[in-house]
């Protein structure tokens, strides 16, 4: 169910007409539905309620403080992958003992910060990292809680850039080497071995890869649980898919639960999950204004004020985003939707049937709540878009539009030039 719907032919975000928001706040404009965020979170928590999972919201999918805060209020923790994300999670009100810190390249400064905050655990991706965390914990007179991320070598059947649980990916410790990594972790004096982690990739449209991976890691969990008294947490990662097209079925959390719960049955471990896109993906849209319609002998181009610096997914992953008019129309044109950036890769849609629009009209790019604003840049010295949050008929700017001054903040001309 979407919170972005036509009411009387006008596209609405919950109860607020989108054209009105575009006029008032300008474009490009990210709009988030708070109701959708909460509904998705609750649907997943409810489907899995028999095991009362720890849900660490993957804030890499959307790290706006208002989004994190909304989910923290629902009881979510946070999955973070950098010191900056940890900082955001804490600022948004996530308790330190509800934060898991993942990522293959944690720096000394990041580890020190996380140890100082007292996070729940580090998801550790290599033996070298185990050693580093133990050394830093020793230096700070602390103990690093660790869950080793194993790579189960399961194909999540998604884009190669977002597949993370296959043998050739940089993530996790190969299952054949995991035993050795646990032995090392147990020997290192300033570590507490609390669990095992896996994350297969994203978006995953079927529960089958999760079941396959759990079958592979379960025997190892059983052994570790028997041998290590502190070993109690199994984190099964995120990756649950959503629909990007009207005819695409999302991964239903109840189907996910039906496949995953039997695989966890009797294991008697605390279970963690790290959903991102499932919660945020369809909670957001990106509104853009048509600047020009340009015809060349081969193609029609709808030139809009959104560019690849605002939404990178189409050029980066060849991702599909539905594009709809904010005033309903039955007429259509055929062509590309492109931005103003000086790259041929700057497109939102290619060779697509599109609503018939004219310069000055607004379009809404759907499914823009996850891996969208978070990947925005200042390329071509374009300020990043404003973000607003809507609930019912209430609206709040949750991140101001960047100005040109914001774009050059921190830059200096050498005194000697
Ligand atoms: C370790 C880890 N956990 C969770 C996620 C969240 O994935 P998704 O947003 O698809 O749920 C990611 C995504 O990259 C990840 O790398």
CSV table of C-alpha atoms and ligand atoms in Angstrom, one decimal:
chain,number,residue,atom,x,y,z
A,1,UNK,CA,0.0,0.0,0.0
A,2,UNK,CA,1.3,3.4,-1.0
A,3,UNK,CA,1.0,6.7,0.8
A,4,UNK,CA,1.5,8.4,-2.6
A,5,UNK,CA,-1.8,8.4,-4.4
A,6,UNK,CA,-4.0,10.3,-6.8
A,7,UNK,CA,-6.8,12.1,-5.2
A,8,UNK,CA,-9.1,13.8,-7.6
A,9,UNK,CA,-6.4,13.5,-10.3
A,10,UNK,CA,-3.8,15.2,-8.2
A,11,UNK,CA,-0.8,13.3,-6.8
A,12,UNK,CA,-0.8,13.4,-3.0
A,13,UNK,CA,1.8,12.6,-0.3
A,14,UNK,CA,-0.5,11.3,2.4
A,15,UNK,CA,-3.1,14.1,2.6
A,16,UNK,CA,-1.0,16.9,1.0
A,17,UNK,CA,-1.1,17.7,-2.8
A,18,UNK,CA,2.4,17.2,-4.3
A,19,UNK,CA,2.1,20.2,-6.7
A,20,UNK,CA,1.5,22.5,-3.6
A,21,UNK,CA,4.7,21.1,-2.0
A,22,UNK,CA,6.7,21.6,-5.1
A,23,UNK,CA,5.5,25.2,-5.4
A,24,UNK,CA,6.2,25.9,-1.7
A,25,UNK,CA,9.5,24.2,-1.2
A,26,UNK,CA,10.9,24.1,-4.8
A,27,UNK,CA,12.4,21.3,-6.7
A,28,UNK,CA,14.2,18.9,-6.7
A,29,UNK,CA,12.4,17.8,-3.6
A,30,UNK,CA,12.5,14.6,-1.6
A,31,UNK,CA,9.2,13.8,0.2
A,32,UNK,CA,9.1,11.1,2.8
A,33,UNK,CA,5.9,9.6,4.3
A,34,UNK,CA,6.3,9.0,8.0
A,35,UNK,CA,3.2,6.7,7.9
A,36,UNK,CA,4.8,4.4,5.4
A,37,UNK,CA,8.0,4.2,7.4
A,38,UNK,CA,6.1,3.1,10.5
A,39,UNK,CA,3.9,0.7,8.6
A,40,UNK,CA,6.8,-1.1,7.0
A,41,UNK,CA,8.7,-1.4,10.3
A,42,UNK,CA,5.7,-2.8,12.1
A,43,UNK,CA,4.8,-5.2,9.3
A,44,UNK,CA,8.3,-6.8,9.5
A,45,UNK,CA,8.4,-6.7,13.3
A,46,UNK,CA,4.9,-8.3,13.4
A,47,UNK,CA,5.8,-11.1,10.9
A,48,UNK,CA,8.8,-12.0,13.0
A,49,UNK,CA,7.2,-11.4,16.4
A,50,UNK,CA,7.4,-15.0,17.6
A,51,UNK,CA,11.2,-14.6,17.9
A,52,UNK,CA,11.2,-10.9,18.9
A,53,UNK,CA,14.0,-9.9,16.6
A,54,UNK,CA,16.4,-7.0,17.2
A,55,UNK,CA,15.8,-4.7,14.3
A,56,UNK,CA,18.8,-2.6,13.4
A,57,UNK,CA,17.6,-0.1,10.8
A,58,UNK,CA,20.2,0.1,8.0
A,59,UNK,CA,20.7,3.8,8.1
A,60,UNK,CA,22.8,3.7,4.9
A,61,UNK,CA,19.5,3.4,3.0
A,62,UNK,CA,18.3,6.8,4.4
A,63,UNK,CA,20.2,8.6,7.1
A,64,UNK,CA,18.1,11.7,7.6
A,65,UNK,CA,17.8,12.3,11.3
A,66,UNK,CA,14.0,12.5,11.1
A,67,UNK,CA,13.8,9.1,9.5
A,68,UNK,CA,16.2,7.5,12.0
A,69,UNK,CA,14.3,9.2,14.9
A,70,UNK,CA,10.9,7.9,13.6
A,71,UNK,CA,12.2,4.4,13.6
A,72,UNK,CA,14.0,4.7,16.9
A,73,UNK,CA,10.7,5.7,18.4
A,74,UNK,CA,9.3,2.5,17.1
A,75,UNK,CA,12.0,0.6,18.9
A,76,UNK,CA,14.5,0.1,16.1
A,77,UNK,CA,18.2,0.1,16.7
A,78,UNK,CA,20.7,1.0,13.9
A,79,UNK,CA,23.1,-0.8,11.6
A,80,UNK,CA,25.9,1.7,10.8
A,81,UNK,CA,28.8,1.4,8.5
A,82,UNK,CA,30.9,4.5,9.4
A,83,UNK,CA,31.8,6.8,12.3
A,84,UNK,CA,29.6,9.4,10.6
A,85,UNK,CA,26.6,7.0,10.6
A,86,UNK,CA,27.2,6.2,14.2
A,87,UNK,CA,27.3,9.9,15.0
A,88,UNK,CA,23.9,10.4,13.1
A,89,UNK,CA,22.3,7.4,14.9
A,90,UNK,CA,23.3,8.8,18.3
A,91,UNK,CA,22.1,12.3,17.4
A,92,UNK,CA,18.8,10.9,16.3
A,93,UNK,CA,18.3,9.2,19.6
A,94,UNK,CA,19.3,5.6,19.0
A,95,UNK,CA,20.7,4.0,22.2
A,96,UNK,CA,24.3,2.9,21.9
A,97,UNK,CA,23.5,-0.6,23.0
A,98,UNK,CA,21.1,-0.9,20.0
A,99,UNK,CA,23.8,-0.2,17.4
A,100,UNK,CA,25.7,-2.7,15.3
A,101,UNK,CA,28.7,-1.4,13.4
A,102,UNK,CA,29.5,-3.2,10.0
A,103,UNK,CA,31.9,-2.5,7.1
A,104,UNK,CA,35.2,-3.9,5.8
A,105,UNK,CA,37.4,-0.8,6.5
A,106,UNK,CA,36.8,0.5,10.0
A,107,UNK,CA,39.5,3.0,10.9
A,108,UNK,CA,41.2,3.3,14.3
A,109,UNK,CA,39.3,6.6,14.9
A,110,UNK,CA,36.0,4.9,14.1
A,111,UNK,CA,36.7,1.9,16.3
A,112,UNK,CA,37.8,4.2,19.2
A,113,UNK,CA,34.6,6.2,18.8
A,114,UNK,CA,32.4,3.1,18.8
A,115,UNK,CA,34.2,1.6,21.8
A,116,UNK,CA,33.8,4.9,23.7
A,117,UNK,CA,30.0,5.0,22.9
A,118,UNK,CA,29.6,1.4,24.0
A,119,UNK,CA,27.9,0.0,20.9
A,120,UNK,CA,26.2,-3.4,21.0
A,121,UNK,CA,28.7,-5.1,18.7
A,122,UNK,CA,31.1,-4.8,15.8
A,123,UNK,CA,30.4,-6.9,12.8
A,124,UNK,CA,33.9,-8.0,12.0
A,125,UNK,CA,35.0,-8.7,8.4
A,126,UNK,CA,38.6,-10.0,8.8
A,127,UNK,CA,41.1,-11.4,11.2
A,128,UNK,CA,43.1,-8.2,10.8
A,129,UNK,CA,40.1,-6.2,12.0
A,130,UNK,CA,39.7,-8.5,15.0
A,131,UNK,CA,43.3,-7.8,16.0
A,132,UNK,CA,42.8,-4.0,15.5
A,133,UNK,CA,39.7,-3.9,17.7
A,134,UNK,CA,41.4,-5.9,20.4
A,135,UNK,CA,44.4,-3.5,20.4
A,136,UNK,CA,42.2,-0.4,20.5
A,137,UNK,CA,40.1,-1.9,23.3
A,138,UNK,CA,43.3,-2.6,25.2
A,139,UNK,CA,44.5,0.9,24.7
A,140,UNK,CA,41.2,2.4,25.9
A,141,UNK,CA,40.8,-0.1,28.8
A,142,UNK,CA,37.6,-1.5,27.2
A,143,UNK,CA,36.3,-4.7,25.7
A,144,UNK,CA,35.1,-4.9,22.0
A,145,UNK,CA,32.0,-7.1,21.5
A,146,UNK,CA,32.3,-8.8,18.1
A,147,UNK,CA,30.1,-10.8,15.7
A,148,UNK,CA,32.1,-12.3,12.8
A,149,UNK,CA,30.5,-11.7,9.4
A,150,UNK,CA,30.7,-14.9,7.5
A,151,UNK,CA,30.3,-15.1,3.7
A,152,UNK,CA,28.0,-18.0,3.0
A,153,UNK,CA,28.6,-18.0,-0.7
A,154,UNK,CA,24.9,-17.8,-1.6
A,155,UNK,CA,23.7,-16.0,-4.7
A,156,UNK,CA,21.0,-13.4,-3.8
A,157,UNK,CA,20.1,-13.0,-7.5
A,158,UNK,CA,20.5,-9.3,-7.6
A,159,UNK,CA,22.7,-6.7,-9.3
A,160,UNK,CA,26.4,-7.6,-9.1
A,161,UNK,CA,27.2,-4.3,-7.4
A,162,UNK,CA,24.8,-5.0,-4.5
A,163,UNK,CA,25.5,-8.7,-4.1
A,164,UNK,CA,27.6,-9.2,-1.0
A,165,UNK,CA,27.3,-12.8,0.1
A,166,UNK,CA,29.1,-14.5,-2.7
A,167,UNK,CA,32.6,-15.9,-2.5
A,168,UNK,CA,34.1,-13.3,-4.8
A,169,UNK,CA,32.7,-10.4,-2.8
A,170,UNK,CA,34.9,-8.4,-0.5
A,171,UNK,CA,32.6,-8.9,2.5
A,172,UNK,CA,32.8,-11.3,5.4
A,173,UNK,CA,35.1,-14.2,6.2
A,174,UNK,CA,34.8,-17.3,4.0
A,175,UNK,CA,33.0,-20.1,5.7
A,176,UNK,CA,36.0,-22.3,5.4
A,177,UNK,CA,38.1,-19.8,7.4
A,178,UNK,CA,35.5,-18.7,9.9
A,179,UNK,CA,36.5,-21.3,12.5
A,180,UNK,CA,40.1,-20.0,12.4
A,181,UNK,CA,38.7,-16.4,12.8
A,182,UNK,CA,36.7,-17.5,15.8
A,183,UNK,CA,39.7,-19.2,17.4
A,184,UNK,CA,41.7,-16.0,17.0
A,185,UNK,CA,38.9,-13.9,18.4
A,186,UNK,CA,38.8,-16.1,21.5
A,187,UNK,CA,42.5,-15.8,22.0
A,188,UNK,CA,42.5,-12.0,21.7
A,189,UNK,CA,42.3,-10.6,25.3
A,190,UNK,CA,40.1,-7.6,24.8
A,191,UNK,CA,37.3,-9.1,22.7
A,192,UNK,CA,34.0,-10.7,23.7
A,193,UNK,CA,32.7,-13.0,21.0
A,194,UNK,CA,28.9,-12.4,20.9
A,195,UNK,CA,27.7,-13.7,17.6
A,196,UNK,CA,27.7,-14.4,13.9
A,197,UNK,CA,26.5,-12.1,11.1
A,198,UNK,CA,25.6,-12.5,7.5
A,199,UNK,CA,24.2,-10.2,4.8
A,200,UNK,CA,23.6,-11.6,1.3
A,201,UNK,CA,22.9,-8.5,-0.8
A,202,UNK,CA,20.1,-6.3,-1.8
A,203,UNK,CA,17.3,-6.2,-3.1
A,204,UNK,CA,16.4,-9.8,-2.6
A,205,UNK,CA,13.0,-10.7,-4.0
A,206,UNK,CA,12.6,-14.3,-2.7
A,207,UNK,CA,13.1,-15.7,0.8
A,208,UNK,CA,15.0,-18.7,-0.7
A,209,UNK,CA,18.5,-17.3,-0.5
A,210,UNK,CA,18.0,-16.5,3.2
A,211,UNK,CA,16.9,-20.1,3.9
A,212,UNK,CA,19.8,-21.5,1.9
A,213,UNK,CA,22.3,-19.3,3.8
A,214,UNK,CA,20.8,-20.2,7.2
A,215,UNK,CA,21.1,-23.9,6.4
A,216,UNK,CA,24.8,-23.3,5.8
A,217,UNK,CA,25.6,-21.3,8.9
A,218,UNK,CA,23.3,-23.1,11.4
A,219,UNK,CA,25.7,-25.9,12.2
A,220,UNK,CA,28.5,-23.4,12.9
A,221,UNK,CA,26.2,-21.5,15.2
A,222,UNK,CA,25.3,-24.6,17.1
A,223,UNK,CA,28.9,-25.5,17.7
A,224,UNK,CA,29.9,-21.9,18.7
A,225,UNK,CA,27.0,-21.6,21.0
A,226,UNK,CA,28.0,-24.9,22.7
A,227,UNK,CA,31.7,-23.8,23.0
A,228,UNK,CA,31.4,-20.0,23.8
A,229,UNK,CA,29.3,-18.9,26.7
A,230,UNK,CA,29.0,-15.3,25.4
A,231,UNK,CA,27.9,-16.4,21.9
A,232,UNK,CA,24.2,-15.6,21.6
A,233,UNK,CA,23.4,-13.3,18.6
A,234,UNK,CA,22.7,-14.3,15.0
A,235,UNK,CA,22.3,-11.3,12.7
A,236,UNK,CA,20.7,-12.3,9.4
A,237,UNK,CA,21.3,-9.0,7.7
A,238,UNK,CA,18.9,-7.0,5.5
A,239,UNK,CA,18.2,-6.9,1.8
A,240,UNK,CA,14.4,-7.5,1.7
A,241,UNK,CA,13.2,-6.4,-1.7
A,242,UNK,CA,10.4,-3.9,-2.5
A,243,UNK,CA,8.5,-3.2,-5.7
A,244,UNK,CA,10.0,-0.7,-8.1
A,245,UNK,CA,7.4,-1.4,-10.9
A,246,UNK,CA,3.6,-1.6,-10.6
A,247,UNK,CA,3.7,-5.3,-11.6
A,248,UNK,CA,6.5,-6.3,-9.3
A,249,UNK,CA,5.6,-8.1,-6.1
A,250,UNK,CA,7.7,-7.0,-3.1
A,251,UNK,CA,9.1,-9.6,-0.7
A,252,UNK,CA,6.2,-10.1,1.6
A,253,UNK,CA,7.5,-10.1,5.2
A,254,UNK,CA,5.1,-13.0,6.0
A,255,UNK,CA,6.7,-15.1,3.2
A,256,UNK,CA,10.1,-14.1,4.5
A,257,UNK,CA,9.1,-15.2,8.0
A,258,UNK,CA,7.7,-18.5,6.8
A,259,UNK,CA,11.0,-19.4,5.1
A,260,UNK,CA,13.3,-18.1,7.8
A,261,UNK,CA,11.6,-19.0,11.1
A,262,UNK,CA,11.8,-22.8,10.5
A,263,UNK,CA,15.5,-22.4,9.8
A,264,UNK,CA,16.0,-20.7,13.1
A,265,UNK,CA,13.7,-23.0,15.1
A,266,UNK,CA,15.3,-24.5,18.2
A,267,UNK,CA,18.5,-22.6,17.8
A,268,UNK,CA,17.7,-20.5,20.8
A,269,UNK,CA,19.7,-17.4,19.8
A,270,UNK,CA,18.9,-13.8,19.8
A,271,UNK,CA,18.1,-12.9,16.2
A,272,UNK,CA,19.1,-9.6,14.6
A,273,UNK,CA,17.9,-8.1,11.2
A,274,UNK,CA,19.2,-5.1,9.3
A,275,UNK,CA,16.4,-3.9,6.9
A,276,UNK,CA,16.9,-0.6,5.1
A,277,UNK,CA,15.2,-0.4,1.7
A,278,UNK,CA,12.2,-2.5,2.9
A,279,UNK,CA,11.4,0.3,5.3
A,280,UNK,CA,12.5,3.4,3.4
A,281,UNK,CA,12.4,2.6,-0.3
A,282,UNK,CA,8.7,3.3,-1.0
A,283,UNK,CA,8.5,5.8,1.8
A,284,UNK,CA,10.0,8.4,-0.5
A,285,UNK,CA,9.5,10.2,-3.8
A,286,UNK,CA,11.6,12.8,-5.6
A,287,UNK,CA,9.7,15.6,-7.3
A,288,UNK,CA,11.2,17.4,-10.3
A,289,UNK,CA,10.3,20.2,-12.6
A,290,UNK,CA,10.4,19.9,-16.4
A,291,UNK,CA,12.7,22.6,-17.8
A,292,UNK,CA,12.6,21.8,-21.5
A,293,UNK,CA,11.4,19.3,-24.0
A,294,UNK,CA,14.0,18.7,-26.6
A,295,UNK,CA,13.5,16.8,-29.8
A,296,UNK,CA,16.4,15.6,-31.9
A,297,UNK,CA,16.0,13.5,-35.1
A,298,UNK,CA,16.3,10.3,-33.1
A,299,UNK,CA,14.8,11.0,-29.7
A,300,UNK,CA,12.7,13.1,-27.4
A,301,UNK,CA,14.3,14.3,-24.2
A,302,UNK,CA,12.4,15.5,-21.2
A,303,UNK,CA,15.0,17.7,-19.5
A,304,UNK,CA,14.3,18.0,-15.8
A,305,UNK,CA,15.9,19.7,-12.8
A,306,UNK,CA,16.8,16.4,-11.1
A,307,UNK,CA,20.2,15.0,-12.1
A,308,UNK,CA,22.4,12.1,-11.3
A,309,UNK,CA,23.9,14.1,-8.4
A,310,UNK,CA,20.4,13.9,-6.8
A,311,UNK,CA,19.5,10.3,-7.8
A,312,UNK,CA,22.4,8.0,-8.9
A,313,UNK,CA,20.5,4.7,-9.0
A,314,UNK,CA,19.5,4.7,-12.7
A,315,UNK,CA,23.0,5.3,-14.1
A,316,UNK,CA,24.8,3.3,-11.3
A,317,UNK,CA,22.6,0.2,-11.2
A,318,UNK,CA,20.5,0.6,-14.3
A,319,UNK,CA,17.7,0.8,-11.8
A,320,UNK,CA,14.1,1.4,-12.8
A,321,UNK,CA,12.1,4.1,-11.1
A,322,UNK,CA,8.5,4.8,-12.1
A,323,UNK,CA,8.0,8.4,-13.2
A,324,UNK,CA,4.5,9.8,-12.9
A,325,UNK,CA,2.8,13.2,-13.5
A,326,UNK,CA,1.6,15.2,-10.5
A,327,UNK,CA,-1.5,16.0,-12.4
A,328,UNK,CA,-3.0,12.9,-13.9
A,329,UNK,CA,-3.1,12.6,-17.7
A,330,UNK,CA,-3.8,9.8,-20.1
A,331,UNK,CA,-1.7,11.3,-22.9
A,332,UNK,CA,1.8,10.0,-23.3
A,333,UNK,CA,5.1,10.6,-25.1
A,334,UNK,CA,8.1,8.4,-25.7
A,335,UNK,CA,11.6,9.3,-24.8
A,336,UNK,CA,14.3,9.8,-22.1
A,337,UNK,CA,14.1,11.7,-18.9
A,338,UNK,CA,17.5,13.4,-18.4
A,339,UNK,CA,19.1,15.9,-16.1
A,340,UNK,CA,21.3,19.0,-16.7
A,341,UNK,CA,24.6,17.4,-15.8
A,342,UNK,CA,27.4,17.1,-18.4
A,343,UNK,CA,27.3,13.3,-18.7
A,344,UNK,CA,25.4,11.1,-21.0
A,345,UNK,CA,24.9,8.9,-18.0
A,346,UNK,CA,22.8,11.6,-16.4
A,347,UNK,CA,19.4,10.0,-17.0
A,348,UNK,CA,16.4,9.0,-14.8
A,349,UNK,CA,14.7,6.9,-17.5
A,350,UNK,CA,15.5,5.8,-21.1
A,351,UNK,CA,13.3,4.8,-24.0
A,352,UNK,CA,10.2,4.9,-21.9
A,353,UNK,CA,6.6,5.8,-22.4
A,354,UNK,CA,6.2,8.9,-20.3
A,355,UNK,CA,3.3,11.2,-19.3
A,356,UNK,CA,2.9,14.0,-21.8
A,357,UNK,CA,4.4,17.0,-20.1
A,358,UNK,CA,5.4,20.5,-21.0
A,359,UNK,CA,8.1,22.8,-19.6
A,360,UNK,CA,7.0,23.9,-16.1
A,361,UNK,CA,5.1,20.7,-15.3
A,362,UNK,CA,6.1,18.6,-12.3
A,363,UNK,CA,6.9,14.9,-12.3
A,364,UNK,CA,7.3,12.5,-9.4
A,365,UNK,CA,10.1,9.9,-9.4
A,366,UNK,CA,8.8,7.0,-7.2
A,367,UNK,CA,10.6,4.6,-4.9
A,368,UNK,CA,13.1,7.2,-4.0
A,369,UNK,CA,13.3,6.7,-0.2
A,370,UNK,CA,16.3,4.3,-0.2
A,371,UNK,CA,19.8,4.7,-1.6
A,372,UNK,CA,18.7,8.0,-3.1
A,373,UNK,CA,19.4,11.2,-1.2
A,374,UNK,CA,22.1,9.4,0.8
A,375,UNK,CA,24.1,9.0,-2.5
A,376,UNK,CA,23.6,12.7,-3.5
A,377,UNK,CA,26.7,14.8,-4.3
A,378,UNK,CA,27.5,18.3,-5.3
A,379,UNK,CA,28.7,17.3,-8.8
A,380,UNK,CA,28.5,20.3,-11.1
A,381,UNK,CA,28.3,22.4,-8.0
A,382,UNK,CA,24.6,21.6,-7.6
A,383,UNK,CA,23.3,22.0,-4.0
A,384,UNK,CA,21.7,18.9,-2.7
A,385,UNK,CA,17.9,18.8,-2.7
A,386,UNK,CA,15.6,19.7,0.2
A,387,UNK,CA,14.0,16.8,2.1
A,388,UNK,CA,10.6,17.1,3.7
A,389,UNK,CA,8.6,14.7,5.8
A,390,UNK,CA,4.8,14.4,5.7
A,391,UNK,CA,2.4,12.7,8.1
A,392,UNK,CA,-1.3,13.1,7.3
A,393,UNK,CA,-1.7,16.8,6.5
A,394,UNK,CA,1.4,17.8,8.4
A,395,UNK,CA,4.6,18.8,6.7
A,396,UNK,CA,8.1,19.6,8.0
A,397,UNK,CA,11.4,20.4,6.2
A,398,UNK,CA,13.8,17.8,7.6
A,399,UNK,CA,16.8,19.0,5.6
A,400,UNK,CA,17.1,22.4,4.1
A,401,UNK,CA,18.1,22.8,0.4
A,402,UNK,CA,21.8,23.4,0.0
A,403,UNK,CA,22.8,26.8,-1.3
A,404,UNK,CA,25.8,27.6,-3.5
A,405,UNK,CA,27.5,28.9,-0.3
A,406,UNK,CA,27.0,25.5,1.3
A,407,UNK,CA,28.7,24.0,-1.8
A,408,UNK,CA,31.9,26.0,-1.3
A,409,UNK,CA,31.9,25.9,2.5
A,410,UNK,CA,35.4,24.9,3.7
A,411,UNK,CA,37.2,25.7,0.5
A,412,UNK,CA,40.0,28.3,0.7
A,413,UNK,CA,42.3,29.9,-1.8
A,414,UNK,CA,46.0,29.5,-0.8
A,415,UNK,CA,47.4,32.7,0.9
A,416,UNK,CA,50.6,32.3,-1.2
A,417,UNK,CA,48.9,32.3,-4.6
B,1,LIG,C1,25.7,-5.2,6.1
B,1,LIG,C2,24.4,-4.7,5.6
B,1,LIG,N1,23.3,-4.8,6.3
B,1,LIG,C3,22.1,-4.3,5.8
B,1,LIG,C4,22.0,-3.7,4.6
B,1,LIG,C5,20.7,-3.1,4.2
B,1,LIG,O1,20.2,-3.6,3.0
B,1,LIG,P1,18.8,-3.2,2.5
B,1,LIG,O2,18.7,-1.8,2.5
B,1,LIG,O3,18.6,-3.8,1.2
B,1,LIG,O4,17.8,-3.9,3.5
B,1,LIG,C6,23.2,-3.5,3.8
B,1,LIG,C7,23.1,-2.9,2.5
B,1,LIG,O5,24.1,-2.7,1.8
B,1,LIG,C8,24.4,-4.1,4.3
B,1,LIG,O6,25.5,-3.9,3.6
